[in-house]
Coordinates of C-alpha atoms and ligand atoms in Angstrom, one line a residue:
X1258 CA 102.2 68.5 85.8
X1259 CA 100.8 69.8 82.1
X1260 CA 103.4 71.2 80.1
X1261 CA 102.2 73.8 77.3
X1262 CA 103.7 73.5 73.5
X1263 CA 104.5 76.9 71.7
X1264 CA 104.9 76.9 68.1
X1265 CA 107.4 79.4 67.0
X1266 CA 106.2 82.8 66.6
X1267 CA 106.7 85.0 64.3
X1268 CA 104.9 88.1 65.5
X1269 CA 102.4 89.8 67.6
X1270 CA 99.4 92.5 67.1
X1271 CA 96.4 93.3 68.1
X1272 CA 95.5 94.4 71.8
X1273 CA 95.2 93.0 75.1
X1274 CA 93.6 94.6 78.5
X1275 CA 95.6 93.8 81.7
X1276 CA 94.5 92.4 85.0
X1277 CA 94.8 94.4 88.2
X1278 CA 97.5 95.1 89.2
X1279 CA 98.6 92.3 92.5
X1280 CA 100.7 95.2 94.3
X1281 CA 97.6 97.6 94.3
X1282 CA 95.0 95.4 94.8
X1283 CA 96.7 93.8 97.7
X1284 CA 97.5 96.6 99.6
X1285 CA 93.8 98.2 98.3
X1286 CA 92.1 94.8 99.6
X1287 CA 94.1 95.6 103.0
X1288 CA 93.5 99.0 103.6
X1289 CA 89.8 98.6 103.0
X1290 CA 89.2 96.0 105.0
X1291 CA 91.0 98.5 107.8
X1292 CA 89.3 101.8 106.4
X1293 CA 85.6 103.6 108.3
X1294 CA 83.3 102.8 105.1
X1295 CA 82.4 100.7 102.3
X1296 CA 85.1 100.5 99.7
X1297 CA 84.0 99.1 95.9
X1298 CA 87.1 98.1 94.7
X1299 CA 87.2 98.1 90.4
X1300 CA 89.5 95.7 88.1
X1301 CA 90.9 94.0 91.3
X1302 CA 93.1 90.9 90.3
X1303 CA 91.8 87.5 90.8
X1304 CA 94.8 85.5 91.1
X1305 CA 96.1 82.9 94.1
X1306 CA 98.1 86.4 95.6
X1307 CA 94.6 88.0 96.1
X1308 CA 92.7 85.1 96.9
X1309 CA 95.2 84.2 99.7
X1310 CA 94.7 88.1 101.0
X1311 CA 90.7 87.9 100.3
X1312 CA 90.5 84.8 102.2
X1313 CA 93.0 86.1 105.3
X1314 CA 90.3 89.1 105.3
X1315 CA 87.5 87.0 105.5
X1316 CA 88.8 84.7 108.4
X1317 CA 89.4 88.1 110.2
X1318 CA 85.7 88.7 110.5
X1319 CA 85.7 91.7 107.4
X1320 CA 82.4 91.3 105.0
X1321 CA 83.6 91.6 100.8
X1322 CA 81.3 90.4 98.3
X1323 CA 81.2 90.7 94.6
X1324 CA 78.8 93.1 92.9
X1325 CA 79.3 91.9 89.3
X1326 CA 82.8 92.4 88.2
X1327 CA 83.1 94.8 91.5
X1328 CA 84.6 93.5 94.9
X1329 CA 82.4 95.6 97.3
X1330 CA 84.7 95.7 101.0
X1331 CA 83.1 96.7 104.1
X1332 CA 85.5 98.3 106.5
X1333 CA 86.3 97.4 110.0
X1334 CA 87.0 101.4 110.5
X1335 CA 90.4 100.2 113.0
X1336 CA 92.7 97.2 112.8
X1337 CA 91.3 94.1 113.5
X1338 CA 89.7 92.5 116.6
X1339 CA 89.6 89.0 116.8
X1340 CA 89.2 86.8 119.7
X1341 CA 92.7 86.4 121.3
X1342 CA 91.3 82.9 122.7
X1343 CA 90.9 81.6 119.6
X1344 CA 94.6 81.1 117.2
X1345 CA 93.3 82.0 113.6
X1346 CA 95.5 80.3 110.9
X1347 CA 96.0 82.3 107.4
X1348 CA 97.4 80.3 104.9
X1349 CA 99.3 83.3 102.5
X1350 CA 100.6 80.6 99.9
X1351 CA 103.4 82.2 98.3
X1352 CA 102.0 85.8 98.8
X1353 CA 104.5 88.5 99.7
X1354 CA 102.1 91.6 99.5
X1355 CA 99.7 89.2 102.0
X1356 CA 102.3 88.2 104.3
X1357 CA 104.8 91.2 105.1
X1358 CA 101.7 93.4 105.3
X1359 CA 99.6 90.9 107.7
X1360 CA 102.2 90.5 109.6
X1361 CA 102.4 94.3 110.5
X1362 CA 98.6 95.0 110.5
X1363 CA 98.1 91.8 112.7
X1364 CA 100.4 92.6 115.5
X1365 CA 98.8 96.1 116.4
X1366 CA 95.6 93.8 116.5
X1367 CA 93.6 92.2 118.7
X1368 CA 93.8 88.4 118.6
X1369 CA 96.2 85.4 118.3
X1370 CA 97.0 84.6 114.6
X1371 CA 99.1 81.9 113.1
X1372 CA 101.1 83.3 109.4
X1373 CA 102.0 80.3 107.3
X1374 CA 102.6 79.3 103.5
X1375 CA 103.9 77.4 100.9
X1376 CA 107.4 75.8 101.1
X1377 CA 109.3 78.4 99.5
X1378 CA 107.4 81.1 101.8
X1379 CA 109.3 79.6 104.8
X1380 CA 112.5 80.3 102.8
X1381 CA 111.3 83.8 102.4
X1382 CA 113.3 86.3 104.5
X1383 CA 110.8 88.5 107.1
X1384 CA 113.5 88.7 110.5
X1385 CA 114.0 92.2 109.6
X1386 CA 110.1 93.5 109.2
X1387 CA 109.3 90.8 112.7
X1388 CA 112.4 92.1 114.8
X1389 CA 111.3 95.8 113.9
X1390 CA 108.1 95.3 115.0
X1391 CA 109.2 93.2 118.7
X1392 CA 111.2 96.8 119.0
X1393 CA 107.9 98.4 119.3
X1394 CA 107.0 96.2 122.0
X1395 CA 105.0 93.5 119.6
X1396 CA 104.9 90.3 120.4
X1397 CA 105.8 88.2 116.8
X1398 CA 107.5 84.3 117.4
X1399 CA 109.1 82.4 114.9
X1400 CA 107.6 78.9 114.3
X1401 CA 110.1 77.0 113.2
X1402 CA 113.5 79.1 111.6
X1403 CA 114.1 82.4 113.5
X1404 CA 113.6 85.1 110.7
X1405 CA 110.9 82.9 108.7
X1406 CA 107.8 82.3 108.7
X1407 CA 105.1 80.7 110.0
X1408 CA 104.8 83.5 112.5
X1409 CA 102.7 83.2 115.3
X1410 CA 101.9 86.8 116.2
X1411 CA 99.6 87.8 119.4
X1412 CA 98.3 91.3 118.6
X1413 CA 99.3 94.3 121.1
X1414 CA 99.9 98.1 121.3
X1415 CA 103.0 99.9 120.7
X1416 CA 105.0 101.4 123.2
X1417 CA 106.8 103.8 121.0
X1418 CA 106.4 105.6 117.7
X1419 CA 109.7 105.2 116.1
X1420 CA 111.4 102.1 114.8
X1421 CA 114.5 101.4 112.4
X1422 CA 113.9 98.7 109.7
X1423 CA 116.5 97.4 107.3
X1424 CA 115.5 98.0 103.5
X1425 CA 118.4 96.0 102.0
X1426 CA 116.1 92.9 101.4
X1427 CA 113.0 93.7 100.4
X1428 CA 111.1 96.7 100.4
X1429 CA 107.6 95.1 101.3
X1430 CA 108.5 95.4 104.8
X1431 CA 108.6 99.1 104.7
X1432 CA 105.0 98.9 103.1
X1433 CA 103.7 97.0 105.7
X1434 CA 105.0 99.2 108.6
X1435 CA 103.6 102.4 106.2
X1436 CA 100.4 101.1 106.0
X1437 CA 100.0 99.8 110.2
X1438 CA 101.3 103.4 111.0
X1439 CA 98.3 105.4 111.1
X1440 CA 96.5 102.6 113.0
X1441 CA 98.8 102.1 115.5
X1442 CA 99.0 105.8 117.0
X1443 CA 101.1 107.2 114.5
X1444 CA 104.9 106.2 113.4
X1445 CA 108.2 107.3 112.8
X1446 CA 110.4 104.7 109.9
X1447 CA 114.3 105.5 109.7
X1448 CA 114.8 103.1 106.6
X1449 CA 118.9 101.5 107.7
X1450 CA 120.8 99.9 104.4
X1451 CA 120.0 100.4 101.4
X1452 CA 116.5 100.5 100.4
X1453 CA 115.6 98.7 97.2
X1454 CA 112.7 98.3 94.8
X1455 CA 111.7 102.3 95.9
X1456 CA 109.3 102.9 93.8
X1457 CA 106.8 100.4 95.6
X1458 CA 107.4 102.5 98.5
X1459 CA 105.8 105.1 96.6
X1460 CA 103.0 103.3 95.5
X1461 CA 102.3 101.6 99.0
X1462 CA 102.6 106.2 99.9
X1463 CA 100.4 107.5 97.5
X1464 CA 97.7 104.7 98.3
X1465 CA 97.3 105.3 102.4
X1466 CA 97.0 109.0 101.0
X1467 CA 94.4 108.0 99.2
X1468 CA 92.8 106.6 102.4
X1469 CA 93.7 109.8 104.1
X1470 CA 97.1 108.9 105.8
X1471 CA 99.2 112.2 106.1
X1472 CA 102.7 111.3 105.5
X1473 CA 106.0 113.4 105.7
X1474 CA 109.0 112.0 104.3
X1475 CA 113.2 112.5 103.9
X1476 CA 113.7 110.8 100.6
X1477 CA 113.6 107.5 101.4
X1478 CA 115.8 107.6 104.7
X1479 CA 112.7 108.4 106.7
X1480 CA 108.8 108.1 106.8
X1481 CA 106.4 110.1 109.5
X1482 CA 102.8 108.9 109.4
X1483 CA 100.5 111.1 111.5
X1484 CA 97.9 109.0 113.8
X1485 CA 94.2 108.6 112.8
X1486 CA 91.9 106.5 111.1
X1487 CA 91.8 105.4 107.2
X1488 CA 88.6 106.6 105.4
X1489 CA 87.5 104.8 102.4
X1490 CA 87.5 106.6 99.4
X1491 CA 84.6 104.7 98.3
X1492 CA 85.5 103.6 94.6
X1493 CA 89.0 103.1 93.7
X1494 CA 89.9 101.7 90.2
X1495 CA 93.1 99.4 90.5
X1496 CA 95.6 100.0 87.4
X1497 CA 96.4 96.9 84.9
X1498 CA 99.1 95.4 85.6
X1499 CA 102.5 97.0 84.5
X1500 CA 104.4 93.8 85.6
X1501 CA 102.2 91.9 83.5
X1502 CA 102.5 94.3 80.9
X1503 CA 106.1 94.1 80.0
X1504 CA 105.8 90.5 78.6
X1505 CA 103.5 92.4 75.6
X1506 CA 105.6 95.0 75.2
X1507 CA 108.6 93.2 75.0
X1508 CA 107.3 90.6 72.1
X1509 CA 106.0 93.9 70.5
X1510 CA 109.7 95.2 70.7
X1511 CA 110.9 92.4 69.4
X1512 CA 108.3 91.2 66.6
X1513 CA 105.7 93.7 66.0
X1514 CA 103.0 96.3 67.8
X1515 CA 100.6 95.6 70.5
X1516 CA 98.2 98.2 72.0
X1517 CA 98.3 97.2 76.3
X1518 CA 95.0 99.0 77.7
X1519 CA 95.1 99.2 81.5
X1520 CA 97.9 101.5 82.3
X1521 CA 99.1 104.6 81.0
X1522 CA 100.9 108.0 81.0
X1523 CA 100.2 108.7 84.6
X1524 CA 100.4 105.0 86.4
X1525 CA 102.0 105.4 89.4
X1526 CA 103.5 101.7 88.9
X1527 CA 107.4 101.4 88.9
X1528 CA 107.5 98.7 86.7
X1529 CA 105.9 101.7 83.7
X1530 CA 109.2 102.5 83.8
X1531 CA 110.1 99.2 81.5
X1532 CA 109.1 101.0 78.4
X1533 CA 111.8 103.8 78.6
X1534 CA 114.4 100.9 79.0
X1535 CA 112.4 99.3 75.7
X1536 CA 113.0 102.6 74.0
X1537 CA 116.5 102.9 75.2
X1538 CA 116.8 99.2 73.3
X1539 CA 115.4 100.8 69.9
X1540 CA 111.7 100.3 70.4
X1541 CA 109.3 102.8 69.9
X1542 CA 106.6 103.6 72.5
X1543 CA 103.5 105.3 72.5
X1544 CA 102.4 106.7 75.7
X1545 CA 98.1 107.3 76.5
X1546 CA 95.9 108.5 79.2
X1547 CA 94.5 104.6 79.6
X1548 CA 97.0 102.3 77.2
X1549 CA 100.2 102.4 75.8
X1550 CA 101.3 101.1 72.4
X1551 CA 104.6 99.8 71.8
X1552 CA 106.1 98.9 68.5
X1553 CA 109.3 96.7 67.1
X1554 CA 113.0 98.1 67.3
X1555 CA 114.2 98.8 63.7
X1556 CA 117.3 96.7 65.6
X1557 CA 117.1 95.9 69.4
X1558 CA 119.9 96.7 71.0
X1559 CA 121.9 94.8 73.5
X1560 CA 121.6 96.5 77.4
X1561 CA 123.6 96.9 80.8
X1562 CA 121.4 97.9 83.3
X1563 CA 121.0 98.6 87.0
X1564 CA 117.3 97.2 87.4
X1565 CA 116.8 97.9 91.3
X1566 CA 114.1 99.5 90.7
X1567 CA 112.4 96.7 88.7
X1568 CA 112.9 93.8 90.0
X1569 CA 109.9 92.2 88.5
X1570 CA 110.4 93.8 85.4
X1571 CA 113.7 92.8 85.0
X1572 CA 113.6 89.3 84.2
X1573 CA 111.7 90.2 80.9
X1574 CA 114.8 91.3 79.7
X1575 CA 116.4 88.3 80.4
X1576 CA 115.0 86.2 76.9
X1577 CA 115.1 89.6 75.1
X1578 CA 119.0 88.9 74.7
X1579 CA 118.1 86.4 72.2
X1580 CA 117.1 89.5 69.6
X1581 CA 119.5 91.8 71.0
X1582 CA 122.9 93.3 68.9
X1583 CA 124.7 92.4 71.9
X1584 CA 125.0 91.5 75.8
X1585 CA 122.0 91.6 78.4
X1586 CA 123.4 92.7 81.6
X1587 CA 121.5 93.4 84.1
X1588 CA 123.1 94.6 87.7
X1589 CA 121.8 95.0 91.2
X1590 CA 119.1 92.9 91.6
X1591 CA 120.4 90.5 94.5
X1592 CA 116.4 90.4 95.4
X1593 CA 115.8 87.8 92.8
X1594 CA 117.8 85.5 94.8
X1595 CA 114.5 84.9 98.1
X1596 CA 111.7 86.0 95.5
X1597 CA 109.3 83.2 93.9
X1598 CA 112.7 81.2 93.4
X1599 CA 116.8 81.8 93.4
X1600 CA 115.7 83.7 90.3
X1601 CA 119.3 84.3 89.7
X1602 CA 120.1 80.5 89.7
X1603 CA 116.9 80.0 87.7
X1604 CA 117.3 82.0 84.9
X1605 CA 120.6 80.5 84.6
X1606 CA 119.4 77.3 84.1
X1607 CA 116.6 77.4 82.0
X1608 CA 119.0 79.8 79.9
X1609 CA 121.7 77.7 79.4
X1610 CA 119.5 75.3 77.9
X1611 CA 119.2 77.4 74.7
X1612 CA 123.0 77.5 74.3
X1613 CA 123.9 80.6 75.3
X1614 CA 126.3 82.3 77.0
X1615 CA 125.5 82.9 81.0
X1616 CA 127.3 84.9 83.3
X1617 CA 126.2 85.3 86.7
X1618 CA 127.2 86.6 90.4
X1619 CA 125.4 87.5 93.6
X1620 CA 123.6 90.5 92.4
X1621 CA 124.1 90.5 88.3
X1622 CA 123.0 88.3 85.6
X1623 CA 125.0 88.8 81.8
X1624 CA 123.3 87.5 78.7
X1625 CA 125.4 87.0 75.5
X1626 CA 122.8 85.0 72.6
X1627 CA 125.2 86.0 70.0
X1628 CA 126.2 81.7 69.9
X1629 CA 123.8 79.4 70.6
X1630 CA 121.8 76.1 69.5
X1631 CA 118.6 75.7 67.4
X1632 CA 117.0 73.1 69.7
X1633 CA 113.4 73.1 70.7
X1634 CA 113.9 73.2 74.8
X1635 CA 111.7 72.6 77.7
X1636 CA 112.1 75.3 80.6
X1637 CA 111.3 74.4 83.8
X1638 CA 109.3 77.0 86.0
X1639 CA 110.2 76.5 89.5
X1640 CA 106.3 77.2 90.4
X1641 CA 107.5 80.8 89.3
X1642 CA 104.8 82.6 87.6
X1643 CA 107.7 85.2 86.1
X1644 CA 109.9 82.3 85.1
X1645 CA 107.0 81.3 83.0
X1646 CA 105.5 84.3 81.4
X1647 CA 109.1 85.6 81.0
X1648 CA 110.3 82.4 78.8
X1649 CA 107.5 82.3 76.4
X1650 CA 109.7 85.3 74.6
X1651 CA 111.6 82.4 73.7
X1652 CA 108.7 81.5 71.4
X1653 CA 110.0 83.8 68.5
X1654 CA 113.4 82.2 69.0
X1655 CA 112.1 78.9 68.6
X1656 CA 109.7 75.9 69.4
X1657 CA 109.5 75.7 73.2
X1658 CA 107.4 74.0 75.8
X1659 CA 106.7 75.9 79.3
X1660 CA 106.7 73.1 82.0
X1661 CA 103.4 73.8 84.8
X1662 CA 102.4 77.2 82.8
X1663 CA 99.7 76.9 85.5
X1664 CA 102.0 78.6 88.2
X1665 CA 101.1 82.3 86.2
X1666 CA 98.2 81.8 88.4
X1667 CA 100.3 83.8 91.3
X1668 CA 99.2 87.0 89.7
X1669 CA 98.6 86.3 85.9
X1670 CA 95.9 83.0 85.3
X1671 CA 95.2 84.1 81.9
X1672 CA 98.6 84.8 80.8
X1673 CA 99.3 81.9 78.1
X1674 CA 95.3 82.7 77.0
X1675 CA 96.0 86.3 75.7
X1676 CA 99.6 85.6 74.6
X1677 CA 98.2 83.2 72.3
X1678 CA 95.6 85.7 71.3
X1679 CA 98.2 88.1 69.9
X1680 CA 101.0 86.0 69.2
X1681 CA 101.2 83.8 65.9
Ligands
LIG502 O1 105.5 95.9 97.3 C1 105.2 95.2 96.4 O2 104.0 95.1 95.9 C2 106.3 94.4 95.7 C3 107.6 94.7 95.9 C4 108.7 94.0 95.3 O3 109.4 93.2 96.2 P1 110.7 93.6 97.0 O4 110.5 94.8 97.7 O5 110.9 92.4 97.9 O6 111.8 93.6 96.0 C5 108.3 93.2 94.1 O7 109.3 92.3 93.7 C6 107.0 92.4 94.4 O8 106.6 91.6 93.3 C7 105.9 93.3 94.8
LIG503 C1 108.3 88.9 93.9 C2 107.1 88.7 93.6 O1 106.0 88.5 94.4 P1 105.7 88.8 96.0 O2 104.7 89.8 96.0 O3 105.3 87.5 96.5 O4 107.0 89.3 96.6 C3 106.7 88.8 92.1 O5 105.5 88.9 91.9 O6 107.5 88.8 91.3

């Protein structure tokens, strides 16, 4: 395992351009490969998450090729039709926007398909989005733990248009059953518990719109997607990556200005959201049609937050406690605990190592930097691509070394490339 030195920093400038977006570009990948016509797909992310989905798609008989830097799809025009002699094998690796989706699309398929993974994708809750589905009359069976995958799933029809799914863990698995609606003769989704991460049930909306799903909606207690087919809207342009983006913006809150060009003013991304919580902290934020620019808090201040809505985003703010006046706390994100890692448990850890002060429970995580050491630490990264990118903020703290920085590969490969671009 290589383990990457950073030299203190002492501030960041310049500009960077984001990667795809992994939540669009999976779910873009998907839908094209189901849509009538040819879909050129612009700024898709290369990363393990969408090699694992380009790979499933391939296996399932759809054509995509690259023309230059654009990933030209060729749509089925239905949901898939495979042999149901044959068992086809995906291998999602540690994929969430492959697998909860796949598993969906796949059982109102034809065919016999076999949904596995990495380790910690078998520790990766998806009973609620599989038993859901067996409501409707599909036939999904766990491999080994009930509620886990691998998931052998033989494709089949519905035999009704409503289901109930529980939205409490993860809100990928109303995505999925969003974007199998249409296909499968039309659906109704009454959402029970309490649905988190919301605004990528938005995003995973406004996309099968874009493929000309009609969808009627109560808030986010229920979801009616009329029958018919997707239709390709023949180029779509996939947004930077406002995930990836809130590393930049946070060092540029902390220690200077960065111009991030891939997202913008109208991004329909949750995780844009970030930069009002940087200017609630004292940063100033400059918002653009196609970039934003963020610049460094006259003095960052200290935040309690309920981050439900950004899970992803939220561990960025994690290391920003080091340059806040004051706590870190950031409430309701229970999620963190079956993501890439107990993130929870993770951030802890690798925390603690600096010194400071660490509170923690089920669904909260407290910050308090105002004691701690001067040590130059090593973090582990619990092949957590966020574990990684989010520590490097620790660089303007401090020498630090990032153990495997290769797991930003998930959905970031170039990460550690353009930090130390714009860092020095
Ligand atoms: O739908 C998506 O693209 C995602 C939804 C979120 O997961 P949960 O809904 O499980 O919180 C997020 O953490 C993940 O990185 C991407
Ligand atoms: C939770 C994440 O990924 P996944 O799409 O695998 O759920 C993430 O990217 O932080």
């Amino acid at each position: 395992m290589e383990t990457l030195h950073l030299n203190k920093k002492s501030k960041i400038s310049g500009s960077i351009t984001l990667p795809g977006s992994k939540s669009l570009s999976n779910r873009a990948l998907l839908l094209s490969a189901v849509a009538k016509g040819t879909t050129r797909l612009h700024n898709l992310l290369r990363s393990d998450d969408t090699a694992r989905m380009i790979d499933a798609l391939k296996a399932l008989g759809v054509k995509l090729y690259e023309d230059g830097d654009v990933m030209v799809v060729e749509g089925i025009g239905s949901a898939f039709k495979c042999s149901a002699e044959k068992r086809i094998v995906l291998d999602l690796g540690n994929a969430g926007t492959a697998m909860r989706p796949l598993c969906a699309m796949l059982s109102i398929s034809e065919g016999c398909f076999e949904l596995t993974g990495e380790v910690r994708m078998m520790e990766r809750p998806i009973g609620p989005l599989s038993e859901s589905l067996k409501t409707l009359g599909l036939s999904i069976e766990y491999l080994n733990n009930p509620g886990f995958p691998p998931l052998l799933i033989r494709g089949g029809m519905v035999n009704t248009h409503e289901v109930h799914v529980d939205g409490s863990t993860s809100s990928q698995f109303i995505s999925a059953l969003l974007m199998s609606a249409p296909l499968c003769g039309g659906l109704t989704i009454k959402v029970d518990g309490d649905l988190i991460s919301k605004p990528y049930v938005d995003l995973t909306i406004a996309l099968i719109e874009k493929f000309g799903a009609k969808v009627t909606r109560q808030g986010y207690r229920s979801f009616t997607v009329a029958a018919g087919d997707y239709v390709s809207p023949s180029d779509y342009l996939v947004e930077g990556d406002a995930s990836g983006a809130t590393y930049f913006c946070a060092a540029a809150a902390i220690a200077g200005e960065i111009t991030v060009n891939g997202i913008g003013e109208e991004s329909t991304q949750g995780d844009i959201n970030f930069l009002k919580v940087l200017e609630k902290m004292g940063a100033r934020v400059e918002r653009f049609k196609s970039c934003v620019k963020v610049y460094k808090a006259p003095e960052l201040l200290g935040i309690d937050i309920d981050m439900n809505n950004m899970p992803d985003a939220a561990m960025t703010l994690v290391p920003m406690a080091l340059y806040t006046k004051g706590k870190v706390r950031i409430t309701n994100i229970a999620s963190w605990r079956v993501k890439e890692t107990d993130r929870i448990a993770a951030m802890v850890k690798e925390m603690s190592k600096l010194g400071v002060n660490v509170n923690s429970g089920e669904d909260f995580i407290e910050i308090d930097a105002s004691v701690r050491n001067h040590d130059e630490v090593t973090f582990d990264t619990y092949n957590d691509h966020r574990m990684a990118m989010s520590m490097s903020l620790a660089a303007f703290d401090r020498d630090i070394n990032i153990n495997d920085p290769e797991c930003t590969k998930k959905t970031f490969p170039d990460y550690f490339g353009l930090f130390s671009k714009v860092c020095e």
